[in-house]
């Protein structure tokens, strides 16, 4: 069964501290992986996708196929990073999408001043 | 460019009633997905429509249904409402299909079932 796990429901850090939001997945095939974010009173939006290998707002995400993990990291957290973060694999087989994203339970990140 | 628009934003129903929620995707987007968001279950996939065809369906009972019109607007319907259907229902659109991975979400329709 396809499954994605974000083990931490709540994560608190102080401003300037490193932060890592964990995501583990169990998927057949080679899923594409995404992180979505929802800031207070804003819509859920894409933060970054693995295939782009980009850094958005200082965040990066490393795919570890051996551990089937896709943790989101930022070396120096800022107060404006406080939000709900969702890991979302997209099921694929042979390069073809299954046509849906499966979202993890989400991690609420709070960055204290 | 206008974002994804969902109506109504809030509604209250009683058990046994039915409800229809509407979603207007971003202009040019042909794929519309629906998700149910609850504190306990998080975001759960309901179904996805592309060019008026349901391409994928989540693990929800048959009381949950949807459709997409030729202009890509979509509706979802929940019949015989149960208390557990209280949730925020999110609609998301994307340009072609979920191959792009980037979904653009609406603000949601918050349904309360009494």
XYZ file of N, CA and C in Angstrom:
681
model
N 0.840 -1.186 0.000
C 0.000 0.000 0.000
C 0.885 1.248 0.000
N 0.403 2.275 -0.669
C 1.153 3.511 -0.718
C 0.931 4.270 0.585
N 2.019 4.705 1.183
C 1.910 5.349 2.484
C 2.968 6.420 2.613
N 2.613 7.500 3.254
C 3.586 8.545 3.558
C 3.440 8.902 5.023
N 4.554 9.033 5.715
C 4.550 9.289 7.151
C 5.374 10.509 7.485
N 4.748 11.410 8.203
C 5.471 12.538 8.788
C 5.404 12.312 10.294
N 6.483 11.836 10.885
C 6.410 11.367 12.275
C 6.161 12.461 13.299
N 6.517 13.699 12.974
C 6.341 14.775 13.958
C 5.114 15.595 13.603
N 4.169 15.624 14.532
C 2.992 16.451 14.302
C 3.324 17.918 14.605
N 4.164 18.124 15.611
C 4.553 19.465 16.025
C 6.069 19.541 16.109
N 6.611 20.666 15.659
C 8.051 20.873 15.737
C 8.297 22.326 16.096
N 9.041 22.539 17.157
C 9.345 23.907 17.590
C 10.849 24.120 17.603
N 11.260 25.237 17.032
C 12.676 25.616 17.058
C 12.755 27.115 17.322
N 13.959 27.570 17.656
C 14.178 28.998 17.818
C 14.743 29.567 16.521
N 14.477 30.823 16.323
C 14.974 31.540 15.156
C 16.480 31.355 15.044
N 16.924 31.053 13.831
C 18.341 30.869 13.579
C 18.819 29.435 13.753
N 17.986 28.592 14.335
C 18.362 27.188 14.523
C 18.076 26.400 13.255
N 18.790 25.288 13.049
C 18.473 24.446 11.895
C 17.164 23.697 12.140
N 16.496 23.390 11.056
C 15.240 22.661 11.182
C 15.192 21.555 10.128
N 14.638 20.413 10.545
C 14.472 19.298 9.628
C 13.088 18.701 9.846
N 12.294 18.678 8.809
C 10.968 18.053 8.870
C 11.060 16.720 8.144
N 10.707 15.679 8.860
C 10.921 14.340 8.328
C 9.724 13.845 7.515
N 10.052 13.076 6.502
C 9.033 12.448 5.663
C 9.565 11.099 5.205
N 8.816 10.060 5.467
C 9.152 8.723 4.992
C 8.005 8.205 4.147
N 8.322 7.504 3.085
C 7.253 7.040 2.204
C 7.444 5.567 1.883
N 6.341 4.963 1.548
C 6.334 3.576 1.128
C 5.513 3.526 -0.146
N 6.199 3.411 -1.269
C 5.536 3.506 -2.558
C 6.105 2.500 -3.527
N 5.272 1.961 -4.354
C 5.768 1.132 -5.435
C 6.180 2.052 -6.583
N 7.058 1.589 -7.412
C 7.522 2.427 -8.510
C 8.458 3.520 -8.015
N 8.561 4.570 -8.747
C 9.440 5.685 -8.393
C 8.605 6.951 -8.264
N 8.141 7.246 -7.072
C 7.271 8.415 -6.931
C 8.025 9.715 -7.142
N 7.296 10.693 -7.599
C 7.811 12.062 -7.592
C 7.440 12.631 -6.221
N 8.289 13.495 -5.681
C 8.078 13.943 -4.305
C 7.994 15.445 -4.211
N 7.089 15.912 -3.365
C 6.819 17.341 -3.224
C 6.664 17.696 -1.746
N 6.933 18.940 -1.448
C 6.567 19.516 -0.160
C 5.619 20.678 -0.421
N 4.494 20.645 0.303
C 3.537 21.736 0.249
C 3.527 22.433 1.606
N 3.148 23.710 1.599
C 3.146 24.490 2.835
C 1.857 25.291 2.919
N 1.379 25.445 4.141
C 0.199 26.279 4.374
C 0.512 27.246 5.498
N 0.703 28.515 5.137
C 0.913 29.557 6.127
C -0.436 29.957 6.702
N -0.387 30.596 7.883
C -1.622 30.988 8.553
C -2.490 31.842 7.636
N -3.738 31.447 7.507
C -4.728 32.185 6.724
C -4.362 32.290 5.234
N -3.565 31.364 4.756
C -3.256 31.328 3.321
C -3.612 29.959 2.757
N -3.610 29.885 1.449
C -3.938 28.620 0.787
C -2.749 27.668 0.843
N -3.066 26.421 0.750
C -2.032 25.413 0.608
C -1.313 25.650 -0.725
N 0.003 25.621 -0.694
C 0.761 25.928 -1.913
C 2.013 25.071 -1.984
N 2.491 24.895 -3.195
C 3.700 24.114 -3.413
C 4.912 24.861 -2.860
N 5.736 24.175 -2.101
C 6.988 24.762 -1.624
C 8.120 24.355 -2.562
N 8.316 23.056 -2.722
C 9.330 22.624 -3.667
C 9.062 21.189 -4.108
N 9.674 20.840 -5.226
C 9.538 19.490 -5.767
C 10.927 18.906 -5.961
N 11.027 17.620 -5.757
C 12.340 16.976 -5.819
C 12.974 17.125 -7.187
N 12.170 16.983 -8.234
C 12.729 16.923 -9.582
C 13.430 18.226 -9.944
N 13.053 19.330 -9.283
C 13.636 20.624 -9.632
C 14.994 20.842 -8.983
N 15.274 20.078 -7.934
C 16.550 20.203 -7.211
C 16.797 21.651 -6.769
N 15.757 22.376 -6.481
C 15.939 23.786 -6.165
C 15.817 24.037 -4.664
N 16.233 25.237 -4.292
C 16.092 25.680 -2.911
C 15.084 26.818 -2.909
N 14.045 26.666 -2.124
C 13.009 27.687 -2.059
C 12.960 28.224 -0.641
N 13.069 29.527 -0.499
C 13.039 30.183 0.823
C 14.060 29.555 1.760
N 15.157 29.082 1.188
C 16.217 28.503 1.999
C 16.023 27.031 2.325
N 14.880 26.463 1.918
C 14.607 25.062 2.177
C 15.149 24.187 1.046
N 15.656 23.030 1.419
C 16.026 22.003 0.461
C 15.458 20.676 0.949
N 15.332 19.747 0.036
C 14.832 18.422 0.417
C 15.672 17.375 -0.284
N 16.136 16.424 0.480
C 16.992 15.373 -0.051
C 16.239 14.065 -0.131
N 16.268 13.499 -1.324
C 15.645 12.192 -1.504
C 16.660 11.118 -1.184
N 16.307 10.251 -0.284
C 17.147 9.112 0.051
C 16.366 7.857 -0.315
N 16.682 7.297 -1.475
C 15.906 6.150 -1.958
C 16.118 4.927 -1.081
N 17.327 4.827 -0.512
C 17.594 3.668 0.337
C 16.723 3.680 1.582
N 16.578 4.854 2.180
C 15.763 4.981 3.379
C 14.324 5.357 3.044
N 14.054 5.550 1.781
C 12.743 6.056 1.303
C 12.311 7.248 2.145
N 13.164 8.239 2.186
C 12.855 9.449 2.935
C 13.048 10.671 2.053
N 12.378 11.739 2.427
C 12.438 12.990 1.665
C 12.308 14.116 2.674
N 13.326 14.263 3.500
C 13.273 15.227 4.594
C 13.490 16.642 4.083
N 12.794 17.576 4.692
C 12.896 19.000 4.342
C 13.801 19.682 5.362
N 14.759 20.460 4.852
C 15.749 21.044 5.764
C 15.939 22.525 5.479
N 16.298 23.227 6.547
C 16.689 24.621 6.400
C 17.725 24.910 7.465
N 18.864 25.486 7.105
C 19.948 25.659 8.082
C 19.643 26.697 9.160
N 18.901 27.740 8.800
C 18.626 28.813 9.772
C 17.147 29.194 9.673
N 16.362 28.703 10.598
C 14.916 28.947 10.547
C 14.588 30.402 10.847
N 13.547 30.893 10.197
C 13.046 32.244 10.416
C 11.619 32.178 10.947
N 11.187 33.235 11.640
C 9.840 33.243 12.212
C 8.772 33.069 11.137
N 9.028 33.616 9.961
C 8.035 33.514 8.886
C 7.934 32.113 8.296
N 8.792 31.214 8.751
C 8.695 29.817 8.305
C 7.625 29.047 9.077
N 7.101 29.639 10.124
C 6.063 28.978 10.915
C 4.862 28.680 10.028
N 4.498 27.428 9.939
C 3.434 27.007 9.028
C 3.201 25.509 9.198
N 2.224 25.018 8.439
C 1.986 23.568 8.363
C 2.670 23.077 7.083
N 3.437 22.021 7.192
C 4.170 21.485 6.052
C 3.692 20.066 5.758
N 3.422 19.813 4.486
C 2.963 18.497 4.059
C 3.939 17.906 3.048
N 4.303 16.666 3.294
C 5.058 15.907 2.320
C 4.050 15.205 1.412
N 4.318 15.158 0.110
C 3.330 14.603 -0.807
C 4.009 13.854 -1.952
N 4.041 12.545 -1.868
C 4.519 11.766 -3.015
C 3.414 11.639 -4.058
N 3.844 11.613 -5.294
C 2.903 11.354 -6.373
C 3.219 9.990 -6.945
N 2.257 9.102 -6.870
C 2.483 7.747 -7.333
C 2.732 7.700 -8.828
N 3.744 6.947 -9.220
C 4.060 6.793 -10.633
C 4.454 5.357 -10.907
N 4.264 4.959 -12.170
C 4.735 3.649 -12.599
C 5.179 3.800 -14.044
N 6.421 3.492 -14.305
C 6.946 3.602 -15.661
C 6.900 5.021 -16.185
N 7.025 5.991 -15.278
C 7.027 7.379 -15.722
C 5.641 7.976 -15.868
N 4.622 7.170 -15.698
C 3.250 7.662 -15.829
C 2.649 7.891 -14.448
N 2.038 9.053 -14.290
C 1.448 9.379 -12.993
C 0.189 8.563 -12.739
N 0.001 8.183 -11.478
C -1.260 7.557 -11.089
C -2.375 8.592 -11.032
N -1.967 9.837 -11.033
C -2.983 10.878 -11.091
C -3.431 11.409 -9.756
N -2.631 11.214 -8.708
C -3.033 11.789 -7.436
C -1.811 11.967 -6.555
N -1.928 12.941 -5.702
C -0.932 13.147 -4.665
C -1.476 12.573 -3.369
N -0.619 11.949 -2.600
C -0.991 11.489 -1.275
C -0.259 12.354 -0.268
N -0.999 13.018 0.571
C -0.394 13.924 1.533
C -0.165 13.213 2.860
N 0.965 13.561 3.495
C 1.193 13.099 4.842
C 0.269 13.842 5.800
N 0.393 13.502 7.081
C -0.471 14.105 8.094
C -0.101 15.561 8.363
N 1.090 15.940 7.955
C 1.496 17.323 8.153
C 2.284 17.528 9.435
N 3.171 18.491 9.396
C 3.944 18.896 10.574
C 3.762 20.393 10.771
N 3.348 20.775 11.955
C 3.216 22.197 12.277
C 4.558 22.670 12.814
N 5.179 23.554 12.078
C 6.455 24.124 12.492
C 6.220 25.480 13.141
N 6.768 25.650 14.336
C 6.707 26.940 15.009
C 8.133 27.405 15.254
N 8.427 28.585 14.746
C 9.757 29.162 14.956
C 9.602 30.309 15.944
N 10.232 30.146 17.101
C 10.133 31.148 18.166
C 11.210 32.211 18.005
N 10.882 33.458 18.373
C 11.871 34.542 18.245
C 13.030 34.382 19.221
N -4.169 36.787 -12.917
C -4.877 35.530 -13.141
C -5.614 35.139 -11.868
N -6.918 34.922 -11.978
C -7.704 34.560 -10.810
C -7.299 33.171 -10.343
N -7.341 32.992 -9.017
C -7.000 31.685 -8.457
C -8.176 30.749 -8.497
N -8.011 29.612 -7.864
C -9.075 28.627 -7.768
C -10.154 29.169 -6.831
N -11.378 29.116 -7.298
C -12.494 29.661 -6.516
C -13.438 28.554 -6.111
N -13.742 28.506 -4.812
C -14.668 27.497 -4.307
C -15.866 28.179 -3.669
N -17.034 27.631 -3.946
C -18.255 28.125 -3.321
C -19.125 26.945 -2.891
N -19.879 27.093 -1.814
C -19.798 28.199 -0.862
C -18.581 28.057 0.042
N -18.223 29.073 0.748
C -17.074 28.986 1.644
C -17.433 28.273 2.944
N -18.639 28.495 3.407
C -19.098 27.858 4.642
C -20.540 27.382 4.442
N -20.826 26.244 5.015
C -22.212 25.787 5.006
C -22.463 24.809 6.134
N -23.697 24.833 6.587
C -24.128 23.959 7.676
C -25.297 23.122 7.177
N -25.192 21.826 7.377
C -26.236 20.899 6.958
C -26.567 19.984 8.140
N -27.653 19.270 8.002
C -28.008 18.267 9.010
C -27.842 16.880 8.424
N -27.733 15.919 9.323
C -27.554 14.533 8.891
C -28.660 14.114 7.928
N -28.275 13.380 6.907
C -29.237 12.889 5.944
C -29.413 13.785 4.736
N -29.035 15.044 4.876
C -29.149 15.959 3.736
C -28.042 15.683 2.736
N -28.115 16.382 1.615
C -27.036 16.291 0.647
C -26.481 17.691 0.399
N -25.280 17.729 -0.165
C -24.633 19.010 -0.398
C -23.881 18.961 -1.720
N -23.850 20.088 -2.386
C -23.072 20.221 -3.623
C -22.105 21.378 -3.461
N -20.845 21.102 -3.722
C -19.792 22.111 -3.641
C -19.261 22.381 -5.040
N -18.896 23.623 -5.268
C -18.470 24.007 -6.603
C -17.029 24.501 -6.607
N -16.356 24.270 -7.718
C -14.962 24.682 -7.860
C -14.720 25.208 -9.263
N -14.198 26.418 -9.345
C -13.791 26.973 -10.637
C -12.270 27.004 -10.687
N -11.669 26.248 -11.597
C -10.200 26.189 -11.638
C -9.610 27.442 -12.250
N -8.307 27.538 -12.171
C -7.592 28.615 -12.834
C -7.827 28.466 -14.342
N -8.014 29.590 -15.003
C -8.274 29.568 -16.435
C -7.179 28.806 -17.179
N -7.595 27.858 -17.990
C -6.633 27.064 -18.748
C -6.272 25.750 -18.093
N -6.582 25.621 -16.813
C -6.306 24.354 -16.121
C -7.406 23.350 -16.436
N -7.006 22.134 -16.778
C -7.973 21.129 -17.171
C -8.169 20.032 -16.136
N -7.284 19.992 -15.166
C -7.383 18.958 -14.137
C -7.891 19.574 -12.842
N -8.862 18.926 -12.250
C -9.398 19.371 -10.958
C -9.400 18.187 -10.008
N -8.848 18.396 -8.829
C -8.820 17.357 -7.794
C -9.565 17.857 -6.571
N -10.079 16.926 -5.831
C -10.780 17.265 -4.586
C -10.131 16.527 -3.427
N -10.020 17.233 -2.303
C -9.441 16.656 -1.096
C -10.333 16.988 0.090
N -10.357 16.081 1.053
C -11.046 16.333 2.309
C -9.978 16.557 3.383
N -10.103 17.635 4.129
C -9.134 17.926 5.180
C -9.823 17.931 6.533
N -9.356 17.079 7.424
C -9.857 17.022 8.797
C -8.674 16.994 9.752
N -8.865 17.444 10.989
C -7.748 17.436 11.946
C -7.207 16.025 12.197
N -8.090 15.044 12.199
C -7.657 13.696 12.531
C -7.033 12.943 11.379
N -7.526 13.137 10.181
C -7.078 12.368 9.017
C -6.181 13.151 8.082
N -6.067 14.450 8.301
C -5.239 15.249 7.399
C -5.930 15.441 6.052
N -5.117 15.470 5.010
C -5.630 15.677 3.646
C -5.818 14.331 2.974
N -7.040 14.052 2.574
C -7.305 12.784 1.908
C -7.878 13.035 0.520
N -7.330 12.314 -0.443
C -7.718 12.461 -1.843
C -9.094 11.871 -2.084
N -9.945 12.658 -2.736
C -11.285 12.189 -3.079
C -11.342 11.676 -4.510
N -11.095 12.571 -5.450
C -11.064 12.186 -6.872
C -10.432 13.286 -7.699
N -10.098 12.907 -8.928
C -9.516 13.851 -9.884
C -10.254 13.750 -11.205
N -10.509 14.889 -11.797
C -11.158 14.944 -13.096
C -10.255 15.647 -14.093
N -10.289 15.147 -15.294
C -9.517 15.739 -16.396
C -10.360 15.610 -17.651
N -10.595 16.741 -18.290
C -11.434 16.745 -19.506
C -12.737 15.975 -19.292
N -13.406 16.290 -18.215
C -14.744 15.778 -17.887
C -14.761 14.303 -17.507
N -13.615 13.692 -17.368
C -13.536 12.270 -17.033
C -12.889 12.093 -15.674
N -13.493 11.247 -14.859
C -12.866 10.934 -13.581
C -11.722 9.965 -13.845
N -10.506 10.382 -13.486
C -9.347 9.559 -13.798
C -8.865 8.778 -12.593
N -9.192 9.268 -11.419
C -8.691 8.604 -10.223
C -9.651 8.859 -9.083
N -9.739 7.888 -8.193
C -10.688 8.014 -7.094
C -10.029 7.512 -5.820
N -10.277 8.216 -4.739
C -9.746 7.795 -3.448
C -10.672 6.788 -2.793
N -10.370 6.490 -1.548
C -11.121 5.470 -0.821
C -12.259 6.071 -0.021
N -13.205 6.625 -0.698
C -14.378 7.189 -0.057
C -15.608 6.428 -0.534
N -16.651 6.396 0.318
C -17.871 5.671 -0.099
C -18.552 6.339 -1.281
N -19.478 5.609 -1.877
C -20.171 6.077 -3.057
C -21.027 7.313 -2.823
N -21.226 7.670 -1.554
C -21.993 8.892 -1.263
C -21.262 10.133 -1.774
N -19.975 9.993 -1.980
C -19.162 11.096 -2.488
C -19.037 10.944 -4.005
N -19.465 11.933 -4.709
C -19.386 11.874 -6.163
C -18.998 13.236 -6.701
N -18.634 13.253 -7.947
C -18.252 14.523 -8.543
C -18.476 14.512 -10.033
N -18.237 15.651 -10.624
C -18.288 15.737 -12.074
C -17.531 16.975 -12.522
N -17.218 16.986 -13.786
C -16.529 18.140 -14.353
C -17.241 18.539 -15.631
N -17.372 19.816 -15.833
C -18.070 20.333 -16.998
C -17.074 20.677 -18.106
N -17.607 20.989 -19.258
C -16.748 21.243 -20.425
C -15.862 22.464 -20.224
N -16.259 23.354 -19.326
C -15.413 24.539 -19.068
C -14.433 24.281 -17.928
N -14.300 23.030 -17.534
C -13.383 22.548 -16.483
C -13.880 22.811 -15.070
N -14.940 23.562 -14.922
C -15.510 23.729 -13.577
C -15.955 22.376 -13.058
N -15.855 22.223 -11.747
C -16.182 20.923 -11.167
C -17.115 21.094 -9.982
N -17.889 20.077 -9.749
C -18.738 20.013 -8.563
C -18.516 18.682 -7.872
N -18.645 18.716 -6.556
C -18.693 17.450 -5.847
C -19.956 17.421 -5.010
N -20.485 16.248 -4.858
C -21.736 16.052 -4.152
C -21.548 15.015 -3.054
N -22.114 15.295 -1.913
C -22.124 14.295 -0.840
C -23.583 14.073 -0.462
N -24.042 12.857 -0.581
C -25.429 12.548 -0.254
C -25.503 11.901 1.125
N -26.679 11.913 1.685
C -26.928 11.286 2.985
C -25.808 11.631 3.973
N -25.697 12.894 4.251
C -24.605 13.383 5.076
C -24.564 12.726 6.442
N -23.326 12.499 6.904
C -23.081 11.961 8.227
C -22.246 12.972 9.012
N -22.292 12.837 10.339
C -21.542 13.776 11.168
C -20.064 13.799 10.792
N -19.549 12.641 10.444
C -18.136 12.510 10.109
C -17.743 13.175 8.813
N -18.717 13.658 8.060
C -18.403 14.353 6.807
C -18.029 15.811 7.058
N -18.174 16.253 8.293
C -17.767 17.621 8.616
C -16.278 17.767 8.353
N -15.935 18.718 7.514
C -14.536 18.850 7.093
C -14.382 20.090 6.231
N -13.137 20.375 5.920
C -12.831 21.387 4.914
C -12.584 20.649 3.606
N -13.322 20.988 2.581
C -13.168 20.335 1.275
C -12.396 21.274 0.361
N -11.254 20.784 -0.052
C -10.363 21.585 -0.889
C -10.399 21.116 -2.326
N -10.427 22.073 -3.203
C -10.334 21.802 -4.631
C -8.985 22.317 -5.098
N -8.387 21.604 -6.022
C -7.104 22.034 -6.574
C -7.122 21.840 -8.082
N -6.506 22.740 -8.788
C -6.422 22.576 -10.239
C -4.966 22.535 -10.675
N -4.752 21.913 -11.796
C -3.423 21.909 -12.396
C -3.572 21.976 -13.896
N -2.454 22.335 -14.540
C -2.491 22.672 -15.955
C -2.924 21.493 -16.816
N -2.213 20.409 -16.706
C -2.509 19.270 -17.570
C -2.979 18.098 -16.754
N -2.088 17.573 -15.974
C -2.425 16.438 -15.138
C -1.502 16.477 -13.946
N -1.658 15.541 -13.075
C -0.823 15.547 -11.882
C 0.619 15.174 -12.190
N 0.932 14.955 -13.470
C 2.334 14.750 -13.819
C 3.183 15.955 -13.475
N 2.544 17.118 -13.480
C 3.323 18.315 -13.155
C 3.560 18.421 -11.661
N 2.700 17.825 -10.886
C 2.862 17.840 -9.445
C 2.427 19.111 -8.766
N 2.312 20.211 -9.498
C 1.961 21.453 -8.825
C 0.462 21.646 -8.857
N -0.111 21.560 -7.701
C -1.531 21.810 -7.550
C -1.732 23.215 -7.020
N -2.760 23.884 -7.543
C -3.134 25.205 -7.062
C -4.451 25.045 -6.309
N -4.409 25.356 -5.025
C -5.555 25.088 -4.168
C -6.460 26.290 -4.001
N -7.733 25.986 -3.808
C -8.685 26.998 -3.411
C -8.650 27.174 -1.899
N -9.504 28.066 -1.407
C -9.547 28.316 0.036
C -10.390 27.280 0.773
N -11.162 26.535 0.012
C -11.920 25.456 0.622
C -13.359 25.822 0.938
N -14.156 24.782 1.078
C -15.541 24.920 1.537
C -15.636 24.175 2.864
N -15.967 24.925 3.904
C -16.037 24.279 5.229
C -17.460 23.807 5.484
N -17.608 22.509 5.572
C -18.911 21.884 5.777
C -19.038 21.436 7.227
N -20.118 21.837 7.836
C -20.440 21.365 9.187
C -21.746 20.589 9.105
N -21.727 19.365 9.603
C -22.922 18.526 9.614
C -23.395 18.370 11.058
N -24.631 18.784 11.298
C -25.186 18.718 12.662
C -26.135 17.551 12.812
